[in-house]
PDB file of C-alpha atoms in Angstrom:
ATOM      1  CA  MET N   1      -5.027-104.885  24.660  1.00 67.00           C
ATOM      2  CA  SER N   2      -4.576-102.305  21.913  1.00 84.00           C
ATOM      3  CA  GLN N   3      -0.863-102.014  21.250  1.00 89.00           C
ATOM      4  CA  THR N   4      -1.219 -98.464  19.906  1.00 90.00           C
ATOM      5  CA  VAL N   5      -3.030 -97.266  23.019  1.00 92.00           C
ATOM      6  CA  THR N   6      -0.549 -99.031  25.284  1.00 91.00           C
ATOM      7  CA  ARG N   7       2.385 -97.410  23.484  1.00 92.00           C
ATOM      8  CA  ALA N   8       0.770 -93.963  23.575  1.00 93.00           C
ATOM      9  CA  LEU N   9       0.178 -94.303  27.312  1.00 92.00           C
ATOM     10  CA  ARG N  10       3.776 -95.421  27.850  1.00 92.00           C
ATOM     11  CA  LEU N  11       4.925 -92.296  25.999  1.00 93.00           C
ATOM     12  CA  LEU N  12       2.817 -90.111  28.286  1.00 93.00           C
ATOM     13  CA  ALA N  13       4.120 -91.901  31.392  1.00 90.00           C
ATOM     14  CA  GLU N  14       7.692 -91.389  30.201  1.00 91.00           C
ATOM     15  CA  LEU N  15       7.091 -87.681  29.472  1.00 93.00           C
ATOM     16  CA  GLY N  16       5.754 -87.442  33.027  1.00 88.00           C
ATOM     17  CA  GLU N  17       9.359 -88.037  34.101  1.00 87.00           C
ATOM     18  CA  GLY N  18      10.613 -85.097  32.026  1.00 92.00           C
ATOM     19  CA  GLU N  19      11.104 -83.788  28.477  1.00 94.00           C
ATOM     20  CA  ARG N  20      12.426 -86.274  25.899  1.00 95.00           C
ATOM     21  CA  SER N  21      13.664 -86.280  22.306  1.00 95.00           C
ATOM     22  CA  LEU N  22      12.124 -88.438  19.562  1.00 95.00           C
ATOM     23  CA  ASP N  23      15.222 -90.675  19.627  1.00 94.00           C
ATOM     24  CA  GLN N  24      14.960 -91.198  23.379  1.00 94.00           C
ATOM     25  CA  LEU N  25      11.285 -92.107  23.143  1.00 95.00           C
ATOM     26  CA  ALA N  26      11.832 -94.496  20.204  1.00 94.00           C
ATOM     27  CA  GLU N  27      14.620 -96.260  22.077  1.00 93.00           C
ATOM     28  CA  LEU N  28      12.587 -96.464  25.238  1.00 88.00           C
ATOM     29  CA  ILE N  29       9.548 -98.053  23.594  1.00 87.00           C
ATOM     30  CA  GLY N  30      11.694-100.146  21.293  1.00 89.00           C
ATOM     31  CA  VAL N  31       9.911 -99.304  18.042  1.00 89.00           C
ATOM     32  CA  HIS N  32      10.848 -97.480  14.886  1.00 92.00           C
ATOM     33  CA  LYS N  33      11.044 -93.682  15.003  1.00 94.00           C
ATOM     34  CA  THR N  34       8.318 -93.264  12.348  1.00 94.00           C
ATOM     35  CA  THR N  35       5.905 -95.260  14.558  1.00 93.00           C
ATOM     36  CA  VAL N  36       6.673 -93.090  17.590  1.00 95.00           C
ATOM     37  CA  LEU N  37       6.383 -89.929  15.495  1.00 95.00           C
ATOM     38  CA  ARG N  38       2.884 -90.932  14.340  1.00 95.00           C
ATOM     39  CA  LEU N  39       1.831 -91.569  17.943  1.00 94.00           C
ATOM     40  CA  LEU N  40       3.291 -88.233  19.054  1.00 96.00           C
ATOM     41  CA  GLN N  41       1.532 -86.383  16.237  1.00 95.00           C
ATOM     42  CA  SER N  42      -1.832 -87.830  17.286  1.00 95.00           C
ATOM     43  CA  LEU N  43      -1.127 -86.918  20.915  1.00 95.00           C
ATOM     44  CA  GLU N  44      -0.056 -83.419  19.842  1.00 95.00           C
ATOM     45  CA  GLU N  45      -3.279 -82.931  17.921  1.00 95.00           C
ATOM     46  CA  GLU N  46      -5.253 -83.704  21.088  1.00 92.00           C
ATOM     47  CA  ARG N  47      -2.912 -81.396  23.094  1.00 93.00           C
ATOM     48  CA  PHE N  48      -1.711 -84.263  25.302  1.00 94.00           C
ATOM     49  CA  VAL N  49       1.827 -83.668  24.078  1.00 96.00           C
ATOM     50  CA  HIS N  50       3.647 -80.443  23.232  1.00 94.00           C
ATOM     51  CA  ARG N  51       6.770 -80.163  21.071  1.00 94.00           C
ATOM     52  CA  ASP N  52       9.052 -77.198  21.693  1.00 93.00           C
ATOM     53  CA  ALA N  53      11.295 -75.305  19.243  1.00 92.00           C
ATOM     54  CA  GLN N  54      14.200 -77.652  20.075  1.00 91.00           C
ATOM     55  CA  TYR N  55      12.079 -80.647  19.057  1.00 91.00           C
ATOM     56  CA  ARG N  56      11.829 -81.863  22.644  1.00 95.00           C
ATOM     57  CA  TYR N  57       8.525 -83.360  23.717  1.00 96.00           C
ATOM     58  CA  HIS N  58       6.652 -82.406  26.902  1.00 95.00           C
ATOM     59  CA  LEU N  59       3.290 -83.215  28.461  1.00 93.00           C
ATOM     60  CA  GLY N  60       0.677 -80.912  26.918  1.00 92.00           C
ATOM     61  CA  ALA N  61      -1.963 -78.599  28.337  1.00 90.00           C
ATOM     62  CA  GLY N  62      -4.772 -80.994  27.361  1.00 89.00           C
ATOM     63  CA  LEU N  63      -3.688 -83.113  30.315  1.00 86.00           C
ATOM     64  CA  PHE N  64      -4.117 -80.270  32.832  1.00 79.00           C
ATOM     65  CA  ALA N  65      -7.801 -80.075  32.003  1.00 77.00           C
ATOM     66  CA  LEU N  66      -8.247 -83.847  32.190  1.00 79.00           C
ATOM     67  CA  SER N  67      -6.442 -84.216  35.499  1.00 76.00           C
ATOM     68  CA  SER N  68      -8.411 -81.420  37.146  1.00 72.00           C
ATOM     69  CA  LEU N  69     -11.649 -82.990  35.870  1.00 74.00           C
ATOM     70  CA  ALA N  70     -10.563 -86.378  37.237  1.00 69.00           C
ATOM     71  CA  LEU N  71     -10.079 -84.774  40.655  1.00 63.00           C
ATOM     72  CA  GLU N  72     -13.349 -82.843  40.474  1.00 65.00           C
ATOM     73  CA  GLN N  73     -15.248 -86.037  39.745  1.00 65.00           C
ATOM     74  CA  ARG N  74     -14.240 -87.314  43.159  1.00 63.00           C
ATOM     75  CA  GLY N  75     -16.999 -85.552  45.044  1.00 81.00           C
ATOM     76  CA  ILE N  76     -15.519 -86.518  48.393  1.00 91.00           C
ATOM     77  CA  ARG N  77     -12.474 -84.359  47.661  1.00 91.00           C
ATOM     78  CA  ARG N  78     -14.674 -81.268  47.382  1.00 90.00           C
ATOM     79  CA  THR N  79     -16.671 -82.196  50.488  1.00 92.00           C
ATOM     80  CA  ALA N  80     -13.512 -82.776  52.514  1.00 96.00           C
ATOM     81  CA  ALA N  81     -11.539 -79.733  51.340  1.00 95.00           C
ATOM     82  CA  PRO N  82     -12.656 -77.047  53.848  1.00 96.00           C
ATOM     83  CA  HIS N  83     -12.323 -79.474  56.783  1.00 97.00           C
ATOM     84  CA  LEU N  84      -8.876 -80.704  55.729  1.00 97.00           C
ATOM     85  CA  ALA N  85      -7.672 -77.130  55.171  1.00 97.00           C
ATOM     86  CA  GLU N  86      -8.855 -76.263  58.678  1.00 97.00           C
ATOM     87  CA  LEU N  87      -7.132 -79.326  60.195  1.00 97.00           C
ATOM     88  CA  ASN N  88      -3.936 -78.449  58.325  1.00 96.00           C
ATOM     89  CA  ALA N  89      -4.073 -74.845  59.590  1.00 96.00           C
ATOM     90  CA  ALA N  90      -4.854 -75.910  63.178  1.00 96.00           C
ATOM     91  CA  THR N  91      -2.098 -78.532  63.436  1.00 96.00           C
ATOM     92  CA  GLY N  92       0.452 -77.106  61.003  1.00 94.00           C
ATOM     93  CA  GLN N  93       1.143 -80.685  59.818  1.00 95.00           C
ATOM     94  CA  THR N  94       0.880 -82.467  56.458  1.00 95.00           C
ATOM     95  CA  VAL N  95      -2.670 -83.669  55.800  1.00 97.00           C
ATOM     96  CA  HIS N  96      -3.578 -86.260  53.148  1.00 96.00           C
ATOM     97  CA  LEU N  97      -6.806 -87.549  51.650  1.00 97.00           C
ATOM     98  CA  ALA N  98      -6.707 -90.990  50.029  1.00 96.00           C
ATOM     99  CA  ALA N  99      -9.224 -93.284  48.340  1.00 94.00           C
ATOM    100  CA  TYR N 100      -9.380 -96.963  47.410  1.00 93.00           C
ATOM    101  CA  GLU N 101      -9.734 -97.607  43.710  1.00 87.00           C
ATOM    102  CA  GLY N 102      -9.444-100.908  41.872  1.00 82.00           C
ATOM    103  CA  GLY N 103      -7.226-102.589  44.431  1.00 85.00           C
ATOM    104  CA  GLU N 104      -5.024 -99.538  44.967  1.00 90.00           C
ATOM    105  CA  VAL N 105      -4.892 -96.719  47.472  1.00 93.00           C
ATOM    106  CA  VAL N 106      -4.329 -93.341  45.819  1.00 92.00           C
ATOM    107  CA  TYR N 107      -3.690 -89.885  47.287  1.00 93.00           C
ATOM    108  CA  ILE N 108      -6.406 -87.535  46.030  1.00 91.00           C
ATOM    109  CA  ASP N 109      -5.482 -84.450  48.050  1.00 93.00           C
ATOM    110  CA  LYS N 110      -2.594 -83.086  50.080  1.00 94.00           C
ATOM    111  CA  TYR N 111      -2.041 -80.060  52.309  1.00 94.00           C
ATOM    112  CA  ASP N 112       1.600 -79.309  53.088  1.00 92.00           C
ATOM    113  CA  SER N 113       2.937 -78.717  56.573  1.00 91.00           C
ATOM    114  CA  ARG N 114       4.425 -75.475  57.847  1.00 85.00           C
ATOM    115  CA  HIS N 115       7.724 -77.306  58.335  1.00 82.00           C
ATOM    116  CA  PRO N 116      10.330 -77.446  55.581  1.00 75.00           C
ATOM    117  CA  VAL N 117      10.263 -81.270  55.518  1.00 73.00           C
ATOM    118  CA  ARG N 118       9.483 -82.715  52.098  1.00 69.00           C
ATOM    119  CA  MET N 119       7.195 -85.726  51.943  1.00 74.00           C
ATOM    120  CA  TYR N 120       7.413 -88.177  49.035  1.00 69.00           C
ATOM    121  CA  SER N 121       3.639 -88.249  48.607  1.00 77.00           C
ATOM    122  CA  ARG N 122       1.809 -86.291  45.953  1.00 79.00           C
ATOM    123  CA  ILE N 123      -1.672 -86.270  44.476  1.00 81.00           C
ATOM    124  CA  GLY N 124      -2.200 -89.233  42.174  1.00 76.00           C
ATOM    125  CA  LEU N 125       0.572 -91.302  43.719  1.00 80.00           C
ATOM    126  CA  ARG N 126      -0.230 -94.792  45.039  1.00 84.00           C
ATOM    127  CA  ALA N 127       0.202 -95.465  48.751  1.00 89.00           C
ATOM    128  CA  ALA N 128       1.796 -98.730  49.889  1.00 87.00           C
ATOM    129  CA  LEU N 129      -0.932-101.100  51.109  1.00 88.00           C
ATOM    130  CA  HIS N 130       0.898-102.641  54.080  1.00 90.00           C
ATOM    131  CA  ASN N 131       2.626 -99.741  55.804  1.00 91.00           C
ATOM    132  CA  THR N 132       0.638 -96.531  55.355  1.00 93.00           C
ATOM    133  CA  ALA N 133      -2.090 -95.455  57.767  1.00 96.00           C
ATOM    134  CA  VAL N 134      -4.490 -94.396  54.973  1.00 96.00           C
ATOM    135  CA  ALA N 135      -4.256 -97.820  53.301  1.00 95.00           C
ATOM    136  CA  LYS N 136      -4.906 -99.608  56.596  1.00 96.00           C
ATOM    137  CA  VAL N 137      -8.065 -97.545  57.147  1.00 97.00           C
ATOM    138  CA  LEU N 138      -9.350 -98.236  53.628  1.00 97.00           C
ATOM    139  CA  LEU N 139      -8.500-101.966  53.631  1.00 96.00           C
ATOM    140  CA  ALA N 140     -10.037-102.435  57.093  1.00 96.00           C
ATOM    141  CA  ASP N 141     -13.453-101.515  55.670  1.00 95.00           C
ATOM    142  CA  LEU N 142     -13.391-104.082  52.843  1.00 94.00           C
ATOM    143  CA  PRO N 143     -15.593-107.181  53.181  1.00 92.00           C
ATOM    144  CA  PRO N 144     -13.475-109.978  54.778  1.00 90.00           C
ATOM    145  CA  ALA N 145     -13.090-112.045  51.590  1.00 92.00           C
ATOM    146  CA  GLU N 146     -11.938-109.060  49.521  1.00 91.00           C
ATOM    147  CA  ARG N 147      -9.696-107.886  52.334  1.00 92.00           C
ATOM    148  CA  ARG N 148      -7.961-111.284  52.376  1.00 93.00           C
ATOM    149  CA  ARG N 149      -7.673-111.326  48.580  1.00 93.00           C
ATOM    150  CA  VAL N 150      -6.041-107.859  48.519  1.00 93.00           C
ATOM    151  CA  VAL N 151      -3.679-108.701  51.387  1.00 94.00           C
ATOM    152  CA  ASP N 152      -2.643-111.949  49.659  1.00 92.00           C
ATOM    153  CA  GLY N 153      -1.570-109.878  46.657  1.00 90.00           C
ATOM    154  CA  VAL N 154       0.547-107.439  48.671  1.00 92.00           C
ATOM    155  CA  GLU N 155       4.304-107.403  48.182  1.00 90.00           C
ATOM    156  CA  PHE N 156       5.576-106.922  51.697  1.00 93.00           C
ATOM    157  CA  THR N 157       8.485-104.631  50.813  1.00 91.00           C
ATOM    158  CA  VAL N 158      10.425-103.839  53.982  1.00 93.00           C
ATOM    159  CA  HIS N 159      10.984-100.084  54.250  1.00 93.00           C
ATOM    160  CA  THR N 160      11.939 -99.792  57.937  1.00 93.00           C
ATOM    161  CA  PRO N 161      12.470-102.103  60.951  1.00 94.00           C
ATOM    162  CA  ASN N 162       8.791-101.476  61.868  1.00 93.00           C
ATOM    163  CA  THR N 163       7.269-102.538  58.525  1.00 93.00           C
ATOM    164  CA  LEU N 164       4.749-105.398  58.761  1.00 92.00           C
ATOM    165  CA  THR N 165       6.142-108.327  56.779  1.00 88.00           C
ATOM    166  CA  SER N 166       3.373-110.948  56.540  1.00 92.00           C
ATOM    167  CA  PRO N 167      -0.292-111.245  55.510  1.00 92.00           C
ATOM    168  CA  GLN N 168      -1.098-112.548  59.011  1.00 93.00           C
ATOM    169  CA  ALA N 169       0.394-109.478  60.705  1.00 94.00           C
ATOM    170  CA  LEU N 170      -1.425-107.104  58.354  1.00 94.00           C
ATOM    171  CA  LEU N 171      -4.805-108.894  58.686  1.00 95.00           C
ATOM    172  CA  ALA N 172      -4.469-108.813  62.488  1.00 95.00           C
ATOM    173  CA  GLU N 173      -3.739-105.091  62.382  1.00 96.00           C
ATOM    174  CA  LEU N 174      -6.664-104.447  60.015  1.00 96.00           C
ATOM    175  CA  ASP N 175      -8.987-106.168  62.529  1.00 95.00           C
ATOM    176  CA  GLN N 176      -7.662-103.822  65.195  1.00 96.00           C
ATOM    177  CA  VAL N 177      -8.100-100.785  62.903  1.00 97.00           C
ATOM    178  CA  ALA N 178     -11.711-101.773  62.162  1.00 95.00           C
ATOM    179  CA  ALA N 179     -12.399-102.144  65.887  1.00 95.00           C
ATOM    180  CA  GLN N 180     -10.761 -98.886  67.054  1.00 96.00           C
ATOM    181  CA  GLY N 181     -11.801 -96.693  64.112  1.00 96.00           C
ATOM    182  CA  TRP N 182      -8.362 -95.314  63.194  1.00 97.00           C
ATOM    183  CA  ALA N 183      -4.940 -96.497  62.018  1.00 97.00           C
ATOM    184  CA  GLN N 184      -1.325 -95.565  62.502  1.00 95.00           C
ATOM    185  CA  ASP N 185       1.927 -95.829  60.636  1.00 96.00           C
ATOM    186  CA  HIS N 186       4.534 -95.892  63.406  1.00 94.00           C
ATOM    187  CA  ALA N 187       7.670 -95.249  61.320  1.00 93.00           C
ATOM    188  CA  GLU N 188       6.668 -98.191  59.102  1.00 93.00           C
ATOM    189  CA  HIS N 189       7.001 -96.485  55.710  1.00 92.00           C
ATOM    190  CA  GLU N 190       9.721 -93.938  56.434  1.00 91.00           C
ATOM    191  CA  ALA N 191      11.838 -94.328  59.550  1.00 90.00           C
ATOM    192  CA  PHE N 192      11.448 -90.690  60.593  1.00 90.00           C
ATOM    193  CA  ILE N 193       7.713 -90.160  59.959  1.00 93.00           C
ATOM    194  CA  ASN N 194       4.703 -91.144  62.077  1.00 94.00           C
ATOM    195  CA  CYS N 195       1.171 -90.932  60.826  1.00 96.00           C
ATOM    196  CA  VAL N 196      -2.423 -91.364  62.031  1.00 97.00           C
ATOM    197  CA  ALA N 197      -5.426 -91.857  59.725  1.00 98.00           C
ATOM    198  CA  ALA N 198      -9.185 -92.090  60.143  1.00 98.00           C
ATOM    199  CA  PRO N 199     -12.114 -93.104  57.922  1.00 97.00           C
ATOM    200  CA  ILE N 200     -14.591 -90.879  56.087  1.00 96.00           C
ATOM    201  CA  ARG N 201     -17.988 -92.491  55.458  1.00 94.00           C
ATOM    202  CA  ASP N 202     -20.833 -91.451  53.177  1.00 88.00           C
ATOM    203  CA  ALA N 203     -24.618 -91.978  53.417  1.00 84.00           C
ATOM    204  CA  SER N 204     -24.170 -95.732  52.824  1.00 85.00           C
ATOM    205  CA  GLY N 205     -21.984 -96.029  55.931  1.00 89.00           C
ATOM    206  CA  ARG N 206     -19.095 -97.391  53.847  1.00 91.00           C
ATOM    207  CA  VAL N 207     -15.633 -95.849  54.055  1.00 95.00           C
ATOM    208  CA  VAL N 208     -15.151 -93.714  50.917  1.00 93.00           C
ATOM    209  CA  ALA N 209     -11.845 -92.071  51.854  1.00 96.00           C
ATOM    210  CA  ALA N 210      -9.229 -91.797  54.576  1.00 97.00           C
ATOM    211  CA  ALA N 211      -7.718 -88.614  55.994  1.00 98.00           C
ATOM    212  CA  SER N 212      -4.338 -88.597  57.697  1.00 97.00           C
ATOM    213  CA  ILE N 213      -1.862 -86.413  59.549  1.00 97.00           C
ATOM    214  CA  SER N 214       1.838 -87.169  58.939  1.00 95.00           C
ATOM    215  CA  VAL N 215       4.584 -85.746  61.129  1.00 95.00           C
ATOM    216  CA  PRO N 216       8.390 -86.086  61.002  1.00 93.00           C
ATOM    217  CA  ASP N 217       9.819 -87.071  64.379  1.00 90.00           C
ATOM    218  CA  VAL N 218      12.044 -83.979  64.357  1.00 91.00           C
ATOM    219  CA  VAL N 219       8.807 -81.977  64.638  1.00 93.00           C
ATOM    220  CA  LEU N 220       6.882 -84.145  67.130  1.00 94.00           C
ATOM    221  CA  PRO N 221       7.669 -87.455  68.840  1.00 94.00           C
ATOM    222  CA  TYR N 222       5.344 -90.421  68.182  1.00 94.00           C
ATOM    223  CA  GLU N 223       3.338 -89.949  71.427  1.00 95.00           C
ATOM    224  CA  GLN N 224       2.488 -86.376  70.485  1.00 96.00           C
ATOM    225  CA  VAL N 225       1.353 -87.465  67.032  1.00 96.00           C
ATOM    226  CA  LEU N 226      -1.176 -89.746  68.775  1.00 96.00           C
ATOM    227  CA  ASP N 227      -2.315 -86.657  70.721  1.00 96.00           C
ATOM    228  CA  LEU N 228      -3.540 -85.227  67.389  1.00 97.00           C
ATOM    229  CA  LEU N 229      -6.082 -88.081  67.028  1.00 97.00           C
ATOM    230  CA  PRO N 230      -9.024 -86.238  68.620  1.00 97.00           C
ATOM    231  CA  GLN N 231      -8.603 -83.371  66.116  1.00 97.00           C
ATOM    232  CA  LEU N 232      -8.335 -85.824  63.224  1.00 98.00           C
ATOM    233  CA  LEU N 233     -11.419 -87.770  64.331  1.00 97.00           C
ATOM    234  CA  ALA N 234     -13.434 -84.569  64.788  1.00 97.00           C
ATOM    235  CA  CYS N 235     -12.419 -83.620  61.247  1.00 98.00           C
ATOM    236  CA  THR N 236     -13.348 -86.978  59.656  1.00 97.00           C
ATOM    237  CA  ARG N 237     -16.683 -87.026  61.541  1.00 96.00           C
ATOM    238  CA  ALA N 238     -17.503 -83.560  60.195  1.00 96.00           C
ATOM    239  CA  ILE N 239     -16.607 -84.598  56.629  1.00 95.00           C
ATOM    240  CA  SER N 240     -18.678 -87.787  56.979  1.00 95.00           C
ATOM    241  CA  ALA N 241     -21.665 -85.750  58.175  1.00 93.00           C
ATOM    242  CA  ASP N 242     -21.325 -83.452  55.136  1.00 90.00           C
ATOM    243  CA  ALA N 243     -21.031 -86.543  52.908  1.00 87.00           C
ATOM    244  CA  GLY N 244     -24.396 -87.747  54.200  1.00 84.00           C
ATOM    245  CA  LEU N 245     -23.531 -90.147  57.025  1.00 84.00           C
ATOM    246  CA  PRO N 246     -26.505 -90.134  59.442  1.00 81.00           C
ATOM    247  CA  ALA N 247     -25.680 -88.930  62.954  1.00 76.00           C
ATOM    248  CA  ARG N 248     -25.102 -91.735  65.434  1.00 68.00           C
ATOM    249  CA  GLY N 249     -28.251 -92.803  67.218  1.00 49.00           C
ATOM    250  CA  SER N 250     -30.559 -91.251  64.601  1.00 47.00           C
ATOM    251  CA  HIS N 251     -31.195 -94.552  62.818  1.00 45.00           C
ATOM    252  CA  HIS N 252     -31.808 -98.244  63.698  1.00 39.00           C
TER     253      HIS N 252
END
C-alpha cells in the first residue's frame, strides 16, 4: 500500500464529512502539518480539494466530474432510469437501485418519495448485507460457494427485533429469495420501514442490479407494501428486457 495515497484518500474521506482546518486534518491523520499541507496542495492542484479565504479545506469541483463519470459508467443505471422514475411516480414511494461490487452492495440510484420521511440511504452508500432487500436479491444470485463465503464474512449487527442474526438464517432466506424471485426487508433494518426488492438481469441472465421500493409504516402497513410487488416486478422485467435479457420462452 502506498502510504501517501492512503493518507490523501483519508483526507478526502474526512472532508466528505465537512470542511476542516489544516490543524484538524493533521491531528486526524496523525502526521506533521507540513506533510498534510503537501498532500493538500497536490489535491488542490488536481481540484480534488478547495481552500477558502478562511483557510478551511473543502471537497473540490474535480470530484463532481469524477463522481458523475463513475455513475455514468454503470450502464444499468441509465437503462433503469426511465423505468424507476415511472415506478416512483406511480407509487409515490422511495425507489432504490443497488449493485453488487467487490463483496459490497452499493446504492447507485435513488428516487425520493412524496412523503416527508427521510431515509438514511444515499447514492454511493453501502447497504447492509443481511437485512436489506436489495442485498438479499444480489446475494441470492451469487454462485453457492461465493454466496457462502460472503455470508460467512457478514457481521450480523442487530438493528431491530426482526434482523436475521446467523449465517444459517440468511442462507435459508437467500434460497427462498432465489426461488421466489424477490426479497423483502420486513422492518429488519429500520423498525418502521418495510421494503421489497427484485432482480434486474442483463443478456447473460445474471443479476446485475436490484430495484426496491421502501415504505415507512406510517404511510402503508407491511401487507400493503407487499401489494406493490406486481408493479415492482413489472418494472424490473422491463429494465431487464432493455438490458438485453431474452424474453422468456424465446430461447432453450
